[in-house]
Short mmCIF file of C-alpha atoms in Angstrom, two decimals:
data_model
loop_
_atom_site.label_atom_id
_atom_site.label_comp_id
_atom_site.label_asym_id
_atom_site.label_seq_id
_atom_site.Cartn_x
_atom_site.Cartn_y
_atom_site.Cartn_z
CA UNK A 1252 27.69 13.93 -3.28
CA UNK A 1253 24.47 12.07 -2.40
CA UNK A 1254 21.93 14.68 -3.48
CA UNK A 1255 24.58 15.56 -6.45
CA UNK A 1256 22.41 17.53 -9.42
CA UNK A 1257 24.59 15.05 -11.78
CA UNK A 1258 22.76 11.85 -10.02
CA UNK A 1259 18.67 13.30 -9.26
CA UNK A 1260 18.41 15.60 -12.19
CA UNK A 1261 18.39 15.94 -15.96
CA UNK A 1262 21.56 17.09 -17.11
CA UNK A 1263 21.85 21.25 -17.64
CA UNK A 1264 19.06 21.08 -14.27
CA UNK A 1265 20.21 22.93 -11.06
CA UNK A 1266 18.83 22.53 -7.93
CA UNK A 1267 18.74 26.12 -7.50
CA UNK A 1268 16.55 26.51 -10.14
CA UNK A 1269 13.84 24.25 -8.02
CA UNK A 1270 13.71 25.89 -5.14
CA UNK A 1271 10.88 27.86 -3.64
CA UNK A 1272 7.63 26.75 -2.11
CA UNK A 1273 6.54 25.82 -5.24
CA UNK A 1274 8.44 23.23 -5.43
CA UNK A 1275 8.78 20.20 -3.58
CA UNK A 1276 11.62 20.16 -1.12
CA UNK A 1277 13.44 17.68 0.18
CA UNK A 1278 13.64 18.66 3.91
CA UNK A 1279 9.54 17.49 3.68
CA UNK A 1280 10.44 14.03 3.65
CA UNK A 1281 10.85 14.11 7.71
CA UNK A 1282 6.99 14.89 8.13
CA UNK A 1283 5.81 11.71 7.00
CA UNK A 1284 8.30 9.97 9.72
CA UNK A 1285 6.27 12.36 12.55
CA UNK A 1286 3.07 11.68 11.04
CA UNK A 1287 3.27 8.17 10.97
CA UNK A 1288 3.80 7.87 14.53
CA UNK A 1289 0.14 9.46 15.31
CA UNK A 1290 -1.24 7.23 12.46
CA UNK A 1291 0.21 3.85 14.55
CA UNK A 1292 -1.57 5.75 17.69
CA UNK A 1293 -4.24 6.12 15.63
CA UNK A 1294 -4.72 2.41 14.82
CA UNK A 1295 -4.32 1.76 18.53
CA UNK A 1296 -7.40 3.92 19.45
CA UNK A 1297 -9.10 2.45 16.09
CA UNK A 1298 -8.19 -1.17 17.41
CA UNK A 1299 -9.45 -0.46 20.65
CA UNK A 1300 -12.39 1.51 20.59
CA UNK A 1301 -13.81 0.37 17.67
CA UNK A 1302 -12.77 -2.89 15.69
CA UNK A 1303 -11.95 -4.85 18.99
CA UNK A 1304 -16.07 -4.22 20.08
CA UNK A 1305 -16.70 -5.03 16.20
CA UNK A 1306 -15.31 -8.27 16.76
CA UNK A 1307 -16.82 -8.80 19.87
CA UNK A 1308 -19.97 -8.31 18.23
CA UNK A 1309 -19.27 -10.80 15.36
CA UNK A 1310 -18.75 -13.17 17.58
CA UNK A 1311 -14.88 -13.74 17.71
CA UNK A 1312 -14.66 -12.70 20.95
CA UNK A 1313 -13.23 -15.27 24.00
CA UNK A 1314 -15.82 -17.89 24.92
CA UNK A 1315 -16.97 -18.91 28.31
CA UNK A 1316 -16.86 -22.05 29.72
CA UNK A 1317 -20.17 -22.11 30.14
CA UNK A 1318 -20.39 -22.03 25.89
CA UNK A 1319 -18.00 -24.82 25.60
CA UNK A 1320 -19.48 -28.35 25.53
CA UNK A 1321 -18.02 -30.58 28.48
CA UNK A 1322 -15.82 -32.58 26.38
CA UNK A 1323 -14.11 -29.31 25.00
CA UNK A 1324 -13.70 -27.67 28.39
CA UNK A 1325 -10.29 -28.92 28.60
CA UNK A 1326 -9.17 -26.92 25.71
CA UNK A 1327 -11.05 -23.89 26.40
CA UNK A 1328 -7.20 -22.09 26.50
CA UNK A 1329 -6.02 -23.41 23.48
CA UNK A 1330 -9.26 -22.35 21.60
CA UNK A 1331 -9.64 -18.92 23.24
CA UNK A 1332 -5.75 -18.32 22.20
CA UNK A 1333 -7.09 -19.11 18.53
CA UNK A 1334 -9.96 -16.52 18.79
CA UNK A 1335 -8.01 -13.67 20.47
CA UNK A 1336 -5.39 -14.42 16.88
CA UNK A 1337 -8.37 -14.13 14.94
CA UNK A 1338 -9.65 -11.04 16.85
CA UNK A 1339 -6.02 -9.50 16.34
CA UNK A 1340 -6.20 -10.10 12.81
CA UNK A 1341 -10.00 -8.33 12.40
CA UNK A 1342 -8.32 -5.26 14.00
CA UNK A 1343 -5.58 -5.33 11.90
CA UNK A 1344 -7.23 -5.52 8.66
CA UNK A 1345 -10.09 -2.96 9.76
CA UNK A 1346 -7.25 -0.53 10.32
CA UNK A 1347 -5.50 -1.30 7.11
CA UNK A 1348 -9.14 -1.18 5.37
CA UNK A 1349 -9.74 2.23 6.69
CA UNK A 1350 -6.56 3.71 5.92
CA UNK A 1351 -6.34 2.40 2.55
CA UNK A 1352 -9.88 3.68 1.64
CA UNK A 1353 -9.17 7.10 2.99
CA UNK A 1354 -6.24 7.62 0.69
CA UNK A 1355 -7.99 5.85 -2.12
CA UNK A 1356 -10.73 8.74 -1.84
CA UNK A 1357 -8.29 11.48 -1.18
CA UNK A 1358 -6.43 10.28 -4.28
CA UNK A 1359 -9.84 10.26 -6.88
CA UNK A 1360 -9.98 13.87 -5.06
CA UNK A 1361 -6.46 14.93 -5.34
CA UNK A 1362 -5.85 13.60 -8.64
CA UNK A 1363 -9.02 13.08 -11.01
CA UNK A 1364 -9.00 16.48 -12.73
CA UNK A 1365 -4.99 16.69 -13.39
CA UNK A 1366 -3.95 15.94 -17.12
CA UNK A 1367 -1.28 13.63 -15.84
CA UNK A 1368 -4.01 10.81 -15.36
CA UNK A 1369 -5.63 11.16 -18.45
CA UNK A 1370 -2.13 11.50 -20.61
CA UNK A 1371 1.05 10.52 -19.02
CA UNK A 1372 3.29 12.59 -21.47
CA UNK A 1373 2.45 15.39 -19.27
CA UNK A 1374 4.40 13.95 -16.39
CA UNK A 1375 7.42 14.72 -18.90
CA UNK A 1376 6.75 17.55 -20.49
CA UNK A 1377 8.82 20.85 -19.11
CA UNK A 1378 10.10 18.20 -16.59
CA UNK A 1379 11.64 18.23 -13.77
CA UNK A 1380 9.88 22.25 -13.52
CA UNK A 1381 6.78 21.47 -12.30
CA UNK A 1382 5.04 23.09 -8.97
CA UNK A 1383 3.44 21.31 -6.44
CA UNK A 1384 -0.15 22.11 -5.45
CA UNK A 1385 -1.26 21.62 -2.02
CA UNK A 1386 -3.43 18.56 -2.49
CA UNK A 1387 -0.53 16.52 -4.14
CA UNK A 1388 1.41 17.69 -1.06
CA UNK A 1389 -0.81 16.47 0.81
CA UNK A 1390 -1.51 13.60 -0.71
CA UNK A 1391 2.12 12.35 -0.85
CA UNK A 1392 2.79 13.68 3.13
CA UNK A 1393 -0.57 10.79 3.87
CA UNK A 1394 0.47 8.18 1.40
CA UNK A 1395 3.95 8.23 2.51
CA UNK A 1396 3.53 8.44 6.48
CA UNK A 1397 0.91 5.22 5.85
CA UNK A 1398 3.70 3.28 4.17
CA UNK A 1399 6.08 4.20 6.91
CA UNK A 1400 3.50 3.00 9.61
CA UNK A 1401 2.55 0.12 7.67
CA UNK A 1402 6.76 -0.85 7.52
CA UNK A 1403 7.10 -0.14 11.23
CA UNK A 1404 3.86 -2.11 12.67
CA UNK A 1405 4.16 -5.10 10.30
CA UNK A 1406 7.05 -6.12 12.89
CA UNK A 1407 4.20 -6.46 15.66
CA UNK A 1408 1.36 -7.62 13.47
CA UNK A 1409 0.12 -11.64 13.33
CA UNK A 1410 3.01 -12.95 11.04
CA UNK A 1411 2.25 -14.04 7.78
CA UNK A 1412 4.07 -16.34 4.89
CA UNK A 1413 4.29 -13.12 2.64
CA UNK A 1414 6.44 -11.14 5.22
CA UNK A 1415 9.44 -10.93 3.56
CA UNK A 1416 7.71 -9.82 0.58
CA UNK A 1417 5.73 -7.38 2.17
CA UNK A 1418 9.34 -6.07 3.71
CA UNK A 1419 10.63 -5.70 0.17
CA UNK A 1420 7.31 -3.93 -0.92
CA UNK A 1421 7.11 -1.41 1.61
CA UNK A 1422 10.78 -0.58 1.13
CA UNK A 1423 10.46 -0.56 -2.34
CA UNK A 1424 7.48 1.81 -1.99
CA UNK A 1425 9.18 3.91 0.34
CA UNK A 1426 12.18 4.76 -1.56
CA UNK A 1427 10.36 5.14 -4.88
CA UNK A 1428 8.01 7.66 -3.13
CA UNK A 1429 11.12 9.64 -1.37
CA UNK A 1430 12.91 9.27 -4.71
CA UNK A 1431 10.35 10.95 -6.76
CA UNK A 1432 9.84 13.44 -4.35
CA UNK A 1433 13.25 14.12 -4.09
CA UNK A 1434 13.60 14.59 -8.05
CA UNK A 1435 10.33 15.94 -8.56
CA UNK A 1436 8.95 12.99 -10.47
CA UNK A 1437 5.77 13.88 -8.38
CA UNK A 1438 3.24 13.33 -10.94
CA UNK A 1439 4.05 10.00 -12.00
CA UNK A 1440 4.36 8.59 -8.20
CA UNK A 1441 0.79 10.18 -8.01
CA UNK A 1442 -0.49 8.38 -10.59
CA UNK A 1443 1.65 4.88 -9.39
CA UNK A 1444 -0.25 5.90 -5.98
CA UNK A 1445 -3.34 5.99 -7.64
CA UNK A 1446 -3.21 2.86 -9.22
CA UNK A 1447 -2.54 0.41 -6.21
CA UNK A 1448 -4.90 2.27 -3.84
CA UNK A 1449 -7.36 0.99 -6.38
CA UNK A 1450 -7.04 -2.39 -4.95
CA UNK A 1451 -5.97 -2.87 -1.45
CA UNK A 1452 -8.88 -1.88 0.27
CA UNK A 1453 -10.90 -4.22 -1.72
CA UNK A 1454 -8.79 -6.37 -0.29
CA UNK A 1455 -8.72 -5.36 3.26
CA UNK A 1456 -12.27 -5.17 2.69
CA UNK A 1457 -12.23 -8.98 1.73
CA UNK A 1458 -10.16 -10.63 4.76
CA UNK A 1459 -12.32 -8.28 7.10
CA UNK A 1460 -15.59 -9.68 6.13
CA UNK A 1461 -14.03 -13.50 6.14
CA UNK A 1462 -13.20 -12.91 10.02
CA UNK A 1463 -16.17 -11.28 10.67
CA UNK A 1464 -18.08 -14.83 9.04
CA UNK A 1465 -19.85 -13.03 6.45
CA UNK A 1466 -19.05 -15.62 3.75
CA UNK A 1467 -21.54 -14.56 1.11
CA UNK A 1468 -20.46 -10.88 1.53
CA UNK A 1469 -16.74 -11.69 1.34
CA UNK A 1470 -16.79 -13.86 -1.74
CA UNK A 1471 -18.41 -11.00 -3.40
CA UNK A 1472 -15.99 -8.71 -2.25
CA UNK A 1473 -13.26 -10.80 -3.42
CA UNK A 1474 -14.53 -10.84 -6.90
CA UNK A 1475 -14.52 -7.03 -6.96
CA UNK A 1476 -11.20 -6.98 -5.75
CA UNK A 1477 -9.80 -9.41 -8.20
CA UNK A 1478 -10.94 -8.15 -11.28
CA UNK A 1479 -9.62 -4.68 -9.89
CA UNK A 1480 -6.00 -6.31 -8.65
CA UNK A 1481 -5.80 -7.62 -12.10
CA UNK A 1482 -6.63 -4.79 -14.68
CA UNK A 1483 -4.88 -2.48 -11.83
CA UNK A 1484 -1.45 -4.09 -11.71
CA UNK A 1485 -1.20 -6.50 -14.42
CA UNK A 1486 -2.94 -4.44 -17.11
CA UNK A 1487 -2.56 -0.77 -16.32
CA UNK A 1488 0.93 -0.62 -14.29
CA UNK A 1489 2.62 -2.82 -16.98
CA UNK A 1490 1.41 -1.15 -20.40
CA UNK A 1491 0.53 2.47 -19.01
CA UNK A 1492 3.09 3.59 -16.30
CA UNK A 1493 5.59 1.07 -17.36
CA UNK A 1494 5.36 2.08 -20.81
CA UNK A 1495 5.68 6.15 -19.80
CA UNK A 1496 8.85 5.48 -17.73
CA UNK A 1497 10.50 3.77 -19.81
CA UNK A 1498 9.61 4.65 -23.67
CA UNK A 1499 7.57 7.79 -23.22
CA UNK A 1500 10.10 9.48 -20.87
CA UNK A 1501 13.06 8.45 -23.12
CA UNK A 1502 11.76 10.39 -25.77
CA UNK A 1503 10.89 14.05 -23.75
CA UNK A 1504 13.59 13.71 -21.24
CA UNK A 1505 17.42 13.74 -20.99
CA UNK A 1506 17.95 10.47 -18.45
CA UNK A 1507 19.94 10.36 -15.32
CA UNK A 1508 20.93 7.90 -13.08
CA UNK A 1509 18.04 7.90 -10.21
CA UNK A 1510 15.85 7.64 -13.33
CA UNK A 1511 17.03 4.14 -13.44
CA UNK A 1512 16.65 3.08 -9.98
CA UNK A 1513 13.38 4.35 -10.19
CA UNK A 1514 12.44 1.94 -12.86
CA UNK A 1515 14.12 -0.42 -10.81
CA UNK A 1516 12.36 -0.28 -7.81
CA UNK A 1517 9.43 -0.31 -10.31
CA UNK A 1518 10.32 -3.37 -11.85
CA UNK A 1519 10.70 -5.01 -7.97
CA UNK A 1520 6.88 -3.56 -7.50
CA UNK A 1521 5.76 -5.56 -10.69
CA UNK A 1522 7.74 -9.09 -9.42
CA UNK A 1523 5.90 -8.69 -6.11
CA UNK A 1524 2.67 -7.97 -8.08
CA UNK A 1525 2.93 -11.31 -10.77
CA UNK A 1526 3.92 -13.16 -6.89
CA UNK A 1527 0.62 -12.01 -5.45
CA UNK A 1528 -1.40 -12.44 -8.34
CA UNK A 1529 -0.42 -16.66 -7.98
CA UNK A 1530 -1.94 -16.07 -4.15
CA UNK A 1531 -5.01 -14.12 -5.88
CA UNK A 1532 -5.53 -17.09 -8.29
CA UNK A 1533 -5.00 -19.30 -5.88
CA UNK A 1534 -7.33 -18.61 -3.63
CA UNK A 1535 -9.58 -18.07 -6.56
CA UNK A 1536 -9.06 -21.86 -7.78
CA UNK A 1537 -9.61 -23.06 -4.53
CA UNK A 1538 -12.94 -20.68 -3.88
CA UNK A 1539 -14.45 -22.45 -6.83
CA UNK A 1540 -13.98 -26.00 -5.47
CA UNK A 1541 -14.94 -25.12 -2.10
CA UNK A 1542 -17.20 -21.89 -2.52
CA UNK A 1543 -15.01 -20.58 0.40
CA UNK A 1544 -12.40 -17.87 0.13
CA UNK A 1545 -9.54 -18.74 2.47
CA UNK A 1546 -6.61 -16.18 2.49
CA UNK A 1547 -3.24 -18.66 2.24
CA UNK A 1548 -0.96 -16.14 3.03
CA UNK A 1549 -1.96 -16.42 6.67
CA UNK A 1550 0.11 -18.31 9.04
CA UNK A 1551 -1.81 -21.49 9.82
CA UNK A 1552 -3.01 -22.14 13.91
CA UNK A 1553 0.27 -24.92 14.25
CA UNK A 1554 2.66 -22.36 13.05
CA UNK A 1555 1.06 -19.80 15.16
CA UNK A 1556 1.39 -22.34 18.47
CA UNK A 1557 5.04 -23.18 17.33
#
């Protein structure tokens, strides 16, 4: 009843008409779950043997008492405990940088030469019959086991305000990836992958240069990855993929009901997008008074104590 052809598919579309390595099969949704267990072991290696000495070397590392000025000695504990928060944050966001930017360049790769991009009708056309190459594979398997690690180690990572919306966006992401999988709506999630991984590693890129005290560097960094949040998700995701699920399919395809919660969990994506893009101005507004880029999503030092 769950995977029912009457729910996932077109009406008159069979599932046995999709099977076949060609096609993408549903029992490949357990890989990502195995995968993403070496990709949290490899952000512990990544933490440890290289962004943790990183940070050492930009300074955030514990100070000595002997670095402390007499009158300060007293709170050499509460200011170390500061630093090693900061440290875990640098390690954090070097992970997140490197894994974003590795699936940002596999997706140019995967993706840059496949008509899909260039003209979203053809994620409709002869739809849901459409083969899947080894890069997409690929390219899903990586995308998806990096959402699942990024859901299971934001449980363990230095809490911040937006948890709960990061909860509902790596959820949301989750399902919608499974989802199109599962109905082989695997060019548009492609393209949806595309689009955010334009983004979040300017991002990352951002918060790891504030830790690291590079303010000049960061500030620049955070321009880049403004302008490219807002075209990215406000501009294109709205009026190009938007538009193509909703109109553009409507005309070339018979709808079904996981068609809808796929524009659903779309729509959930966009609410958390307009949400961050308050934070993005935010900080912007508050850049140009100070000339300092402050991320206020993170929990502040007395909530951290608390």
């Amino acid at each position: 009843m769950i995977l029912h052809e009457s729910v996932w598919l077109p009406p008159g579309v069979h599932w046995h008409e999709l099977e076949g390595e060609n096609f993408a099969r549903f029992g490949d949704l357990i890989y990502p779950v195995f995968i993403s267990i070496f990709l949290i072991g490899l952000r512990n290696v990544l933490a440890t043997f290289v962004f943790t000495p990183l940070g050492y070397k930009t300074g955030l590392g514990p100070l000595q008492a002997s670095e402390v000025p007499t009158r300060r000695k007293e709170h050499l504990d509460v200011i170390n405990k500061k630093r090693k928060i900061q440290l875990n944050k640098f390690c954090e966001t070097g992970w997140r940088w490197l894994f974003y930017l590795v699936a940002h360049l596999g997706g140019l790769y995967c993706l840059y030469d496949k008509p899909w991009i260039w003209n979203t009708a053809h994620c409709w056309f002869n739809y849901p019959y459409h083969p899947i190459e080894s890069k997409i594979w690929w390219y899903y398997m990586f995308e998806l086991s990096l959402y699942w690690c990024l859901f299971i180690t934001q449980f363990s990572d230095v809490k911040r305000k937006d948890f709960w919306q990061m909860f509902i966006h790596h959820v949301a992401t989750i399902f919608l990836l499974m989802f199109s999988w599962t109905n082989h709506m695997h060019r548009m999630g492609s393209f949806v992958l595309l689009v955010h991984d334009f983004a979040d590693h300017w991002l990352e890129l951002t918060k790891l240069l504030k830790y690291a005290g590079f303010e000049t560097a960061c500030n620049v960094v955070f321009v880049l990855f403004a302008i490219t949040w807002i075209y990215t998700r406000l501009s294109v995701l709205p009026t190009v993929v938007f538009y193509s699920t909703v109109f553009e399919a409507a005309q070339i395809v018979a709808m079904f009901p996981v068609y809808y919660i796929f524009n659903f969990l779309m729509t959930t994506l966009l609410i958390l997008h307009v949400v961050w893009t308050y934070y993005v101005l935010k900080i912007a507004y508050k850049a140009l008074l100070s000339g300092d880029v402050e991320d206020s999503r993170s929990v502040s030092d007395s909530e951290e104590d608390d």
